[in-house]
Coordinates of C-alpha atoms in Angstrom, one line a residue:
Chain A
M32 CA 12.7 95.2 95.5
P33 CA 14.3 96.3 92.2
Q34 CA 17.7 96.0 93.7
T35 CA 17.0 92.4 94.8
A36 CA 15.8 91.6 91.2
I37 CA 19.0 93.1 89.8
V38 CA 21.1 91.0 92.2
I39 CA 19.3 87.9 91.4
L40 CA 19.6 88.4 87.6
F41 CA 23.3 89.3 87.9
L42 CA 23.8 86.0 90.0
T43 CA 21.8 84.0 87.4
S44 CA 23.7 85.3 84.5
L45 CA 27.0 84.8 86.3
A46 CA 26.0 81.1 86.9
L47 CA 25.0 80.7 83.3
V48 CA 28.3 82.1 82.1
T49 CA 30.3 79.7 84.1
S50 CA 28.6 76.7 82.6
L51 CA 28.0 78.0 79.0
E52 CA 31.6 79.4 78.5
P53 CA 33.4 75.9 78.9
W54 CA 30.8 74.5 76.4
F55 CA 31.3 77.3 73.9
Q56 CA 35.1 77.0 73.9
S57 CA 34.9 73.4 73.1
W58 CA 32.0 73.8 70.5
Q59 CA 33.1 73.0 67.0
G60 CA 31.0 76.0 65.6
N61 CA 33.0 78.4 67.7
R62 CA 34.6 80.9 65.2
S63 CA 36.9 82.3 67.7
Q64 CA 38.9 79.3 67.5
T65 CA 40.4 80.3 64.2
T66 CA 42.7 83.0 63.7
D67 CA 41.6 83.8 60.1
P68 CA 39.4 87.0 60.2
L69 CA 37.5 86.0 57.2
A70 CA 36.6 82.7 58.8
V71 CA 35.3 84.5 61.9
L72 CA 33.5 87.2 59.8
L73 CA 31.8 84.9 57.1
G74 CA 31.9 81.3 58.5
D75 CA 31.0 78.8 55.9
A76 CA 29.5 81.5 53.8
R77 CA 33.1 82.2 52.6
R78 CA 33.0 79.2 50.4
A79 CA 30.0 80.6 48.5
F80 CA 31.8 83.9 48.1
A81 CA 35.0 81.9 47.0
N82 CA 33.0 80.2 44.3
H83 CA 31.4 83.5 43.4
F84 CA 34.9 85.1 42.9
F85 CA 36.0 82.1 40.8
I86 CA 33.3 82.5 38.4
K87 CA 33.8 86.2 38.5
A88 CA 37.4 85.6 37.2
D89 CA 36.0 83.5 34.3
A90 CA 33.5 86.4 33.6
Y91 CA 36.7 88.7 33.4
F92 CA 38.4 86.0 31.1
H93 CA 35.4 86.6 28.9
S94 CA 35.6 90.4 29.2
G95 CA 32.2 90.6 30.8
Y96 CA 30.3 88.5 28.2
Y97 CA 29.0 85.9 30.6
P98 CA 25.7 84.2 31.3
S99 CA 23.8 85.2 34.4
I100 CA 21.9 82.6 36.5
F101 CA 18.9 83.3 34.2
D102 CA 20.7 82.5 31.1
N103 CA 21.6 79.2 29.4
R104 CA 24.7 78.2 31.0
A105 CA 25.1 74.8 29.3
A106 CA 28.3 76.3 27.4
F107 CA 29.8 77.7 30.6
Q108 CA 29.3 74.8 33.2
T109 CA 33.1 74.5 33.4
P110 CA 34.8 77.8 33.6
H111 CA 36.9 78.2 30.4
M112 CA 39.9 79.8 32.2
A113 CA 40.1 76.5 34.3
A114 CA 39.6 74.2 31.3
D115 CA 42.1 76.1 29.1
A116 CA 44.5 75.8 32.0
G117 CA 43.9 72.1 32.2
A118 CA 42.9 72.4 35.9
V119 CA 39.6 70.8 35.4
E120 CA 37.9 68.5 32.8
E121 CA 35.8 70.5 30.3
K122 CA 32.1 69.4 30.6
N123 CA 30.6 72.2 28.5
T124 CA 28.0 71.7 25.8
G125 CA 25.9 74.2 23.6
D126 CA 26.8 77.3 21.8
E127 CA 29.2 79.6 23.8
D128 CA 29.0 82.4 21.2
D129 CA 25.3 82.7 21.4
F130 CA 24.1 81.7 24.8
L131 CA 21.7 84.6 24.9
G132 CA 19.7 83.3 22.0
P133 CA 17.5 85.7 20.0
P134 CA 16.1 88.8 21.9
K135 CA 12.7 88.1 23.5
D136 CA 11.5 91.7 23.0
W137 CA 12.5 95.1 21.8
L138 CA 13.8 96.1 25.2
E139 CA 16.1 93.3 25.4
A140 CA 17.3 93.9 21.8
F141 CA 17.9 97.5 22.7
G142 CA 19.6 96.6 25.9
R143 CA 22.2 94.3 24.3
K144 CA 23.7 97.5 22.7
F145 CA 24.9 98.4 26.2
R146 CA 26.5 95.2 27.2
P147 CA 29.3 93.0 25.9
A148 CA 27.8 90.7 23.3
A149 CA 30.7 88.8 21.8
H150 CA 32.6 85.8 22.9
T151 CA 36.1 86.4 23.5
H152 CA 38.9 85.2 25.6
L153 CA 41.4 87.6 27.4
D154 CA 44.4 85.4 26.5
Q155 CA 43.5 86.1 22.9
G156 CA 43.1 89.8 23.2
G157 CA 39.7 90.0 24.7
A158 CA 37.5 92.9 23.6
H159 CA 40.5 94.4 21.5
T160 CA 40.0 91.5 18.9
H161 CA 36.7 93.1 17.9
A162 CA 36.4 96.1 15.7
D163 CA 32.9 96.3 17.2
G164 CA 32.4 93.9 20.0
R165 CA 28.7 94.2 20.0
S166 CA 28.3 92.9 16.4
H167 CA 30.5 89.9 16.6
H168 CA 29.0 88.1 13.5
H169 CA 29.5 91.1 11.2
H170 CA 33.0 91.9 12.2
P171 CA 35.1 88.7 12.6
A172 CA 37.7 88.7 15.4
K173 CA 41.1 89.9 14.4
E174 CA 43.3 86.9 14.9
I175 CA 46.3 87.4 17.2
E176 CA 48.9 85.0 18.4
L177 CA 48.2 83.0 21.5
G178 CA 50.0 84.5 24.3
E179 CA 50.3 87.9 22.7
S180 CA 47.9 89.4 25.3
Q181 CA 48.9 89.7 28.9
D182 CA 45.6 91.1 29.7
V183 CA 44.8 87.8 31.3
R184 CA 46.3 89.2 34.3
E185 CA 43.0 90.9 35.0
I186 CA 41.6 87.5 36.4
L187 CA 44.2 87.3 39.0
P188 CA 42.6 89.5 41.8
W189 CA 39.4 87.4 41.9
L190 CA 41.4 84.1 41.8
R191 CA 43.5 85.4 44.8
A192 CA 40.3 86.6 46.6
S193 CA 38.7 83.1 45.9
A194 CA 41.8 81.4 47.4
A195 CA 41.9 83.6 50.3
L196 CA 38.2 82.7 51.1
D197 CA 38.4 79.0 50.6
P198 CA 41.9 77.7 50.7
Q199 CA 40.5 74.1 50.1
K200 CA 39.4 75.1 46.6
I201 CA 42.2 73.3 44.7
E202 CA 41.4 74.5 41.1
T203 CA 41.9 78.0 42.2
Y204 CA 45.6 77.3 42.7
T205 CA 46.2 75.2 39.6
T206 CA 44.3 77.7 37.3
T207 CA 46.1 80.6 38.8
A208 CA 49.5 79.1 38.7
Y209 CA 49.0 78.1 35.0
W210 CA 48.0 81.7 34.0
L211 CA 50.9 83.0 36.1
R212 CA 53.7 80.9 34.6
Q213 CA 52.3 80.3 31.0
R214 CA 51.2 83.8 30.0
M215 CA 52.8 86.1 32.4
G216 CA 56.2 84.5 32.8
K217 CA 55.8 84.7 36.7
V218 CA 57.1 81.2 37.4
A219 CA 58.4 82.1 41.0
E220 CA 55.0 83.5 41.9
A221 CA 53.2 80.5 40.5
E222 CA 55.3 78.1 42.4
S223 CA 55.0 80.0 45.6
F224 CA 51.1 80.2 45.3
L225 CA 51.0 76.4 44.5
R226 CA 53.1 75.9 47.8
D227 CA 50.6 77.8 49.6
G228 CA 47.8 75.6 48.3
L229 CA 49.9 72.5 49.0
N230 CA 50.2 73.7 52.6
A231 CA 46.4 74.0 53.0
N232 CA 46.0 70.7 50.9
P233 CA 48.9 68.5 51.6
D234 CA 47.2 65.6 49.8
S235 CA 46.3 67.3 46.6
H236 CA 47.6 65.4 43.5
E237 CA 46.3 68.3 41.3
I238 CA 48.8 70.7 43.0
L239 CA 51.5 68.2 43.0
F240 CA 51.0 67.7 39.3
E241 CA 51.1 71.4 38.6
L242 CA 54.3 71.8 40.6
G243 CA 55.6 68.9 38.5
R244 CA 54.8 70.9 35.3
I245 CA 56.7 73.9 36.7
A246 CA 59.7 71.7 37.4
D247 CA 59.5 70.1 33.9
E248 CA 58.5 73.0 31.7
N249 CA 60.0 76.1 33.4
R250 CA 62.7 74.9 35.6
K251 CA 63.9 72.1 33.2
E252 CA 64.3 69.8 36.1
P253 CA 63.1 66.4 34.9
A254 CA 64.1 64.5 37.9
R255 CA 62.3 66.8 40.3
A256 CA 59.1 66.7 38.0
R257 CA 59.2 62.8 38.0
N258 CA 59.3 62.8 41.7
L259 CA 56.5 65.3 42.0
W260 CA 54.3 63.3 39.5
E261 CA 55.2 59.9 41.0
L262 CA 54.0 61.3 44.4
A263 CA 50.9 62.9 42.7
L264 CA 50.1 59.4 41.2
V265 CA 50.6 57.8 44.8
K266 CA 48.2 60.4 46.2
W267 CA 45.7 59.8 43.4
Q268 CA 45.8 56.0 44.0
K269 CA 45.4 56.5 47.7
F270 CA 42.6 59.0 47.7
E271 CA 40.9 59.1 44.5
G272 CA 41.4 55.4 43.4
Q273 CA 39.0 54.4 46.4
K274 CA 36.2 56.6 45.2
P275 CA 33.2 55.1 43.3
K276 CA 33.6 57.7 40.5
P277 CA 37.4 58.7 40.6
D278 CA 38.8 61.7 38.8
T279 CA 40.1 60.0 35.8
F280 CA 41.0 63.4 34.1
S281 CA 43.7 63.9 36.6
L282 CA 45.0 60.4 36.4
L283 CA 45.2 60.7 32.7
Q284 CA 47.2 64.0 33.0
I285 CA 49.6 62.4 35.6
A286 CA 50.2 59.2 33.7
S287 CA 50.5 60.9 30.3
H288 CA 53.1 63.3 31.6
L289 CA 55.1 60.6 33.4
A290 CA 55.0 58.3 30.2
L291 CA 56.0 61.3 28.0
L292 CA 58.9 62.1 30.4
A293 CA 60.1 58.5 30.4
E294 CA 59.9 58.3 26.7
R295 CA 61.9 61.5 26.4
E296 CA 64.5 59.8 28.8
S297 CA 64.3 56.5 26.8
R298 CA 63.1 54.8 30.0
W299 CA 61.1 52.3 27.9
E300 CA 59.8 49.9 30.6
E301 CA 58.8 52.8 32.9
C302 CA 57.3 54.4 29.9
L303 CA 55.2 51.2 29.2
H304 CA 54.1 51.0 32.7
Y305 CA 52.6 54.5 32.6
L306 CA 51.3 54.2 29.1
G307 CA 49.4 51.2 30.6
I308 CA 47.8 53.4 33.3
W309 CA 47.2 56.3 30.7
K310 CA 45.3 53.7 28.6
L311 CA 43.0 52.9 31.5
A312 CA 42.1 56.6 32.1
S313 CA 42.1 57.5 28.5
P314 CA 38.8 58.0 26.5
Q315 CA 40.5 56.8 23.4
P316 CA 42.4 53.7 24.6
G317 CA 42.9 52.6 20.9
E318 CA 45.3 55.5 20.4
I319 CA 47.4 54.7 23.4
E320 CA 47.5 51.1 22.4
K321 CA 49.2 52.2 19.1
R322 CA 51.7 54.2 21.1
I323 CA 52.4 51.2 23.5
A324 CA 53.2 49.0 20.3
E325 CA 55.7 51.8 19.1
V326 CA 57.3 51.9 22.5
R327 CA 57.5 48.1 22.6
Q328 CA 59.2 48.2 19.3
K329 CA 61.7 50.9 20.7
L330 CA 62.3 48.7 23.7
T331 CA 63.2 45.6 21.5
T332 CA 65.6 47.9 19.4
A333 CA 67.1 49.1 22.6
T334 CA 67.6 45.6 24.0
N335 CA 68.8 43.9 20.7
P336 CA 71.5 41.2 20.9
K337 CA 74.2 43.4 19.5
T338 CA 74.0 46.0 22.5
G339 CA 72.7 43.4 24.9
T340 CA 71.2 45.9 27.5
Q341 CA 68.9 48.8 27.7
K342 CA 70.7 52.2 27.8
P343 CA 68.7 54.7 29.6
K344 CA 69.9 58.3 29.4
P345 CA 70.6 59.8 32.9
Chain B
M85 CA 11.8 129.3 33.7
K86 CA 13.5 131.9 35.8
T87 CA 11.5 130.7 39.0
T88 CA 12.4 127.1 38.2
L89 CA 16.0 128.0 37.9
A90 CA 15.9 130.1 41.1
L91 CA 14.4 127.1 42.9
A92 CA 17.0 124.7 41.4
H93 CA 19.8 127.0 42.4
L94 CA 18.5 126.9 46.1
V95 CA 18.5 123.1 46.0
I96 CA 22.0 123.0 44.7
L97 CA 23.2 125.4 47.4
E98 CA 21.7 123.2 50.1
M99 CA 23.2 120.0 48.6
V100 CA 26.7 121.8 48.7
R101 CA 26.1 122.8 52.4
R102 CA 25.1 119.3 53.3
K103 CA 27.6 116.6 54.2
D104 CA 26.2 113.7 52.2
V105 CA 28.1 114.2 49.1
Y106 CA 31.4 114.4 50.9
V107 CA 30.8 111.4 53.0
L108 CA 29.9 109.3 50.0
F109 CA 33.0 110.6 48.1
V110 CA 35.3 109.9 50.9
L111 CA 33.9 106.4 51.4
T112 CA 34.2 105.6 47.7
T113 CA 37.8 107.0 47.7
L114 CA 38.8 105.1 50.7
L115 CA 37.4 101.8 49.7
T116 CA 39.0 102.1 46.1
L117 CA 42.3 103.0 47.6
V118 CA 42.1 100.0 50.0
A119 CA 41.3 97.7 46.9
A120 CA 44.2 99.4 45.1
A121 CA 46.6 98.5 47.9
A122 CA 46.1 94.9 47.5
N123 CA 49.2 93.0 46.2
I124 CA 48.2 91.0 43.1
F125 CA 51.3 88.9 42.5
D126 CA 53.4 92.0 42.4
D127 CA 51.7 93.1 39.2
T128 CA 50.9 96.9 39.3
R129 CA 49.2 96.8 35.9
V130 CA 46.1 95.0 37.0
V131 CA 43.3 97.5 36.9
R132 CA 39.9 96.1 35.8
Y133 CA 39.0 95.0 39.3
L134 CA 39.7 98.4 40.7
K135 CA 37.6 100.0 37.9
E136 CA 34.8 97.7 39.0
V137 CA 35.1 98.5 42.7
S138 CA 35.2 102.2 41.9
L139 CA 32.2 102.3 39.4
T140 CA 30.1 100.1 41.5
L141 CA 30.5 102.4 44.6
I142 CA 29.9 105.3 42.2
W143 CA 26.6 103.8 41.1
I144 CA 25.6 103.0 44.7
S145 CA 26.5 106.5 45.8
G146 CA 24.6 108.0 42.8
F147 CA 21.4 106.2 43.8
V148 CA 21.7 107.1 47.5
L149 CA 22.5 110.8 46.6
A150 CA 19.7 111.1 44.1
V151 CA 17.0 109.5 46.3
T152 CA 17.8 111.0 49.7
S153 CA 18.2 114.4 48.3
A154 CA 15.0 114.4 46.4
A155 CA 13.0 112.6 49.1
R156 CA 13.5 115.4 51.7
Q157 CA 12.8 118.3 49.4
I158 CA 9.0 118.5 49.8
P159 CA 8.7 117.4 53.4
A160 CA 11.6 119.7 54.4
E161 CA 9.7 122.8 52.8
R162 CA 6.4 121.7 54.4
E163 CA 8.1 121.3 57.9
S164 CA 9.7 124.7 57.8
R165 CA 6.6 126.1 56.4
T166 CA 8.6 127.8 53.6
L167 CA 6.4 125.8 51.2
F168 CA 3.4 128.2 51.9
T169 CA 5.5 131.2 51.3
L170 CA 6.9 129.9 48.1
L171 CA 3.5 128.9 46.7
A172 CA 2.0 132.3 48.0
K173 CA 4.4 134.0 45.7
P174 CA 3.7 133.6 41.9
V175 CA 5.3 130.1 41.9
S176 CA 3.1 127.5 40.4
R177 CA 2.9 124.0 41.7
W178 CA 4.4 122.7 38.4
Q179 CA 7.4 125.2 38.8
F180 CA 7.9 124.0 42.3
I181 CA 8.1 120.5 41.2
A182 CA 10.2 121.2 38.2
G183 CA 12.5 123.4 40.2
K184 CA 13.1 120.9 42.9
F185 CA 13.6 118.1 40.4
L186 CA 16.1 120.2 38.3
G187 CA 18.0 121.3 41.4
C188 CA 18.4 117.6 42.7
W189 CA 19.4 116.4 39.2
L190 CA 21.9 119.1 38.5
A191 CA 23.4 118.7 41.9
C192 CA 23.7 114.9 41.3
G193 CA 25.4 115.8 38.0
L194 CA 27.9 118.1 39.7
A195 CA 28.6 115.2 42.2
L196 CA 28.9 112.7 39.5
V197 CA 31.6 114.9 37.6
V198 CA 33.7 114.7 40.9
F199 CA 33.3 111.0 41.3
Y200 CA 34.1 110.2 37.7
A201 CA 37.0 112.5 37.8
F202 CA 38.4 110.3 40.5
F203 CA 37.4 107.2 38.5
G204 CA 39.3 108.6 35.5
A205 CA 42.4 109.2 37.6
V206 CA 42.3 105.8 39.0
A207 CA 41.8 104.2 35.6
A208 CA 44.5 106.4 34.0
S209 CA 47.1 105.8 36.8
R210 CA 47.3 102.1 35.7
E211 CA 46.2 102.0 32.1
R212 CA 48.2 103.7 29.3
G213 CA 45.4 106.3 28.8
L214 CA 41.8 107.1 29.6
D215 CA 39.2 106.0 27.2
V216 CA 37.6 109.5 26.9
L217 CA 34.5 108.5 24.8
G218 CA 33.8 105.6 27.1
W219 CA 34.2 107.9 30.1
F220 CA 31.9 110.6 28.7
Q221 CA 29.2 107.9 27.7
A222 CA 29.5 106.4 31.1
I223 CA 28.9 109.6 33.0
S224 CA 26.3 111.1 30.7
M225 CA 24.3 107.9 30.7
H226 CA 24.6 107.6 34.6
W227 CA 23.4 111.2 34.9
F228 CA 20.4 110.8 32.7
M229 CA 19.5 107.6 34.5
L230 CA 19.3 109.6 37.8
T231 CA 16.5 111.5 36.4
V232 CA 14.2 108.6 37.2
P233 CA 15.2 108.0 40.9
V234 CA 15.0 111.7 41.5
A235 CA 11.6 111.9 39.9
L236 CA 10.4 108.7 41.8
A237 CA 11.6 110.1 45.1
L238 CA 9.9 113.4 44.4
A239 CA 6.6 111.7 43.6
G240 CA 7.0 109.4 46.5
S241 CA 7.5 112.3 48.9
L242 CA 3.9 113.2 48.0
L243 CA 2.6 109.7 48.8
W244 CA 4.6 109.0 52.1
A245 CA 4.8 111.5 54.7
A246 CA 8.2 110.5 56.2
P247 CA 11.4 111.0 53.9
S248 CA 12.9 107.9 55.5
S249 CA 10.2 105.5 54.3
N250 CA 10.1 107.1 50.9
S251 CA 13.8 106.8 50.6
T252 CA 13.9 103.2 51.6
L253 CA 11.2 102.3 49.2
T254 CA 12.5 104.2 46.3
L255 CA 16.0 102.8 46.9
L256 CA 14.7 99.3 47.1
A257 CA 12.8 99.7 43.8
C258 CA 15.9 101.3 42.1
F259 CA 18.2 98.6 43.3
G260 CA 15.8 95.9 42.4
I261 CA 15.5 97.2 38.8
W262 CA 19.1 97.9 38.5
L263 CA 20.0 94.3 39.5
L264 CA 17.1 92.2 38.3
G265 CA 15.2 94.3 35.8
R266 CA 16.6 92.8 32.6
H267 CA 15.9 89.2 33.7
L268 CA 12.2 89.6 34.6
H269 CA 10.8 88.6 31.1
K270 CA 13.0 85.6 31.1
V271 CA 11.6 84.6 34.5
A272 CA 8.1 85.3 33.3
V273 CA 8.4 82.9 30.5
G274 CA 8.9 80.0 32.8
L275 CA 6.1 81.0 35.3
P276 CA 2.5 79.6 35.2
E277 CA -0.3 82.0 34.6
P278 CA -1.4 84.6 35.8
G279 CA 2.1 85.1 37.3
A280 CA 3.7 85.2 33.8
T281 CA 1.3 87.9 32.4
L282 CA 1.8 89.9 35.7
L283 CA 5.5 89.8 35.7
T284 CA 5.6 90.6 31.9
L285 CA 3.4 93.6 32.5
V286 CA 5.9 94.6 35.3
Y287 CA 8.8 94.1 32.9
F288 CA 7.4 96.5 30.4
T289 CA 6.1 99.0 33.0
I290 CA 9.1 99.7 35.0
P291 CA 11.9 102.1 34.0
H292 CA 14.8 99.9 32.9
L293 CA 17.7 101.7 34.9
E294 CA 19.9 98.7 34.1
L295 CA 20.1 99.9 30.4
F296 CA 22.3 102.8 31.5
D297 CA 24.8 100.6 33.4
I298 CA 27.6 100.5 31.0
R299 CA 30.2 99.3 33.5
D300 CA 31.1 96.2 31.7
L301 CA 31.9 98.1 28.6
I302 CA 34.2 100.6 30.4
I303 CA 35.8 98.1 32.6
H304 CA 36.7 95.7 29.9
R305 CA 37.5 98.3 27.3
W306 CA 34.8 97.4 24.7
P307 CA 34.2 100.0 22.0
P308 CA 31.7 102.8 23.0
V309 CA 27.9 102.3 22.6
P310 CA 26.6 103.4 19.1
W311 CA 25.8 107.1 19.4
L312 CA 22.2 106.5 18.1
F313 CA 21.5 104.1 20.9
W314 CA 23.1 106.3 23.4
L315 CA 20.7 109.1 22.2
G316 CA 17.8 106.7 22.4
A317 CA 18.7 105.9 26.0
M318 CA 18.8 109.5 27.0
L319 CA 15.4 110.0 25.4
Y320 CA 14.0 106.8 27.2
A321 CA 15.2 108.3 30.6
A322 CA 13.7 111.7 29.8
A323 CA 10.4 110.3 28.7
Y324 CA 10.1 108.2 32.1
A325 CA 11.2 111.1 34.2
G326 CA 8.7 113.4 32.5
M327 CA 6.0 111.0 32.9
I328 CA 6.7 110.5 36.6
L329 CA 7.1 114.2 37.2
T330 CA 3.7 114.8 35.4
G331 CA 2.2 112.3 37.8
A332 CA 3.9 114.0 40.8
W333 CA 2.5 117.2 39.6
L334 CA -1.0 115.9 39.2
L335 CA -0.8 114.6 42.8
F336 CA 0.6 117.8 44.2
R337 CA -2.0 119.9 42.4
R338 CA -4.9 118.1 44.2
R339 CA -3.2 117.7 47.6
P340 CA -3.9 120.3 50.4
L341 CA -0.7 122.0 51.5
N342 CA -1.1 121.2 55.2

């Protein structure tokens, strides 16, 4: 009798396998379809970890002086390292120096002596800028030149981990690339990292824009920069322009860089075109209008009857 | 005092013979070295993440070592019936508790020296030098913090018969306090009554182990803790451990040995 039961159970499981296996292989939630071990191991949870590591990098940017989920995070809604890099639009409000507020009890007051208690940024020297980091208000920060400190490299492991866990998190690439090239002089590494990001996100106008900045500011190749920014603008118009709340911050960055590049090269009509787009995206259109007037003036001078035609520089 | 020290010596010898410390040390070393092997944009001077990984593993190992070693002391003596022999000799129950506590705590201290030596080597290998004052404060505060888990586990072994359940509950309490302890009052403020009062009461009652966690100061190279506050923290830990040990002794005094 037990032998018969075993045979029946074996045959039943065999029959189930033949019907379940093809379904499992075609099921979208099947993790074995991906070759990425992290995706197999963590599934969608890896995005939560990626976000955690991105925030962790910002906590490192502040040398550990960072609000927990139980503190007032109004001044840290946008990670400062990403805002400083121009990767995202800053939406922070409140006092970033004193998010802890006054201590609620003697234990909290005592405990603050054992934790970082002053707002600093790694790219400005971090904890070294404070004679006594835990009494910020009594010992003002020693001013150092921006870019003097390369300690900002300490945020990179967490950004790399964040990108590995969520390759679709675009600000990770743009933030990392900024700090790599701007503060550490690692232009090749920054470009390579952005290329990885572009492979994972071929329609990202943010990554194209950052690649353009490398071409313009580091490689000194304005023609390549213009091509990249123009492609970024096309991608923005194609994907962001259709949204009810488009990312105007990116549009502002792309248009302003294109306009400034055209101005540098005395391409006045092109400059006017991009200034028009810049004006649409800008929170201060009046300022851009003044600039448009200046460029129109230059255009008139360039096309006066004596010379006859506009002379753009190559 | 001699009796207490003799008991403590026995506990240390037992800890040296057991494999727990070695396993935890090898795990900590391996995981730190794996983290060190990561290529961070060809920059070999990136060190803080490594310090964080290493220190976090040391903290976890410290808790595990302290709690598991203390939790098995009394049940093991009872099971092997050496408890009766010991107490039949002129060893008082207080001396027995104090000896066991001291042994576990000193053994943890020895283990911490090895762990922190490794941490120091890791940090010094990538930084220009070692912040000796910070390193000393980190190890001393960590060691004094461990008085509380050791005392808690010893007291717990008088309440729960099985060392496994005692270890699990004590570790849960310790990790809970370590990670969430300092936030309890903030959470309590936003709660309706009577939850707010109860949570505030819990906040002021629990031993705040997180006070001793100065990892952020060490990782990010902040200046050391002012020495007066460092001393205050030591006294805080000693007071809590003393209180818990006294409670354990009172429990043990009234408890039949079998």
